[in-house]
CSV table of C-alpha atoms in Angstrom, one decimal:
chain,number,residue,atom,x,y,z
A,1235,VAL,CA,-25.2,43.0,62.8
A,1236,VAL,CA,-25.2,42.0,59.1
A,1237,HIS,CA,-22.9,39.8,57.1
A,1238,LEU,CA,-21.8,40.1,53.5
A,1239,HIS,CA,-23.7,37.7,51.3
A,1240,PRO,CA,-21.6,34.8,50.0
A,1241,SER,CA,-22.2,35.9,46.4
A,1242,ILE,CA,-20.3,39.2,47.0
A,1243,CYS,CA,-17.0,39.3,45.0
A,1244,LEU,CA,-14.8,41.5,47.1
A,1245,ASP,CA,-11.2,40.6,47.7
A,1246,HIS,CA,-11.2,42.0,51.2
A,1247,LYS,CA,-13.6,42.6,54.1
A,1248,PRO,CA,-14.4,46.4,54.0
A,1249,GLU,CA,-14.8,48.5,57.1
A,1250,TRP,CA,-17.6,50.5,55.7
A,1251,VAL,CA,-20.1,49.8,52.8
A,1252,ILE,CA,-23.1,51.2,51.1
A,1253,TYR,CA,-25.6,48.5,50.3
A,1254,ASN,CA,-28.6,48.2,48.1
A,1255,GLU,CA,-30.2,45.0,49.2
A,1256,TYR,CA,-30.9,43.5,52.6
A,1257,VAL,CA,-31.7,39.8,52.7
A,1258,LEU,CA,-33.3,38.2,55.8
A,1259,THR,CA,-32.7,34.5,56.2
A,1260,SER,CA,-31.4,32.6,59.2
A,1261,ARG,CA,-28.7,35.3,59.1
A,1262,ASN,CA,-28.9,38.9,58.1
A,1263,PHE,CA,-27.1,39.5,54.8
A,1264,ILE,CA,-26.5,42.5,52.6
A,1265,ARG,CA,-26.0,42.3,48.8
A,1266,THR,CA,-25.0,44.7,46.0
A,1267,VAL,CA,-22.5,46.5,48.1
A,1268,THR,CA,-19.9,49.2,47.4
A,1269,ASP,CA,-17.0,49.6,49.8
A,1270,ILE,CA,-16.2,53.1,51.2
A,1271,ARG,CA,-12.6,54.2,51.9
A,1272,GLY,CA,-11.8,57.1,54.1
A,1273,GLU,CA,-9.4,59.8,53.0
């Protein structure tokens, strides 16, 4: 399980994303994300 990094500027919590950066701290975060919307 990963969480969106607090620096992410999305106005919603997407169901699916593509990410570029994985950050390992006390929690697992992803940064530089793009949300994916189904058709």
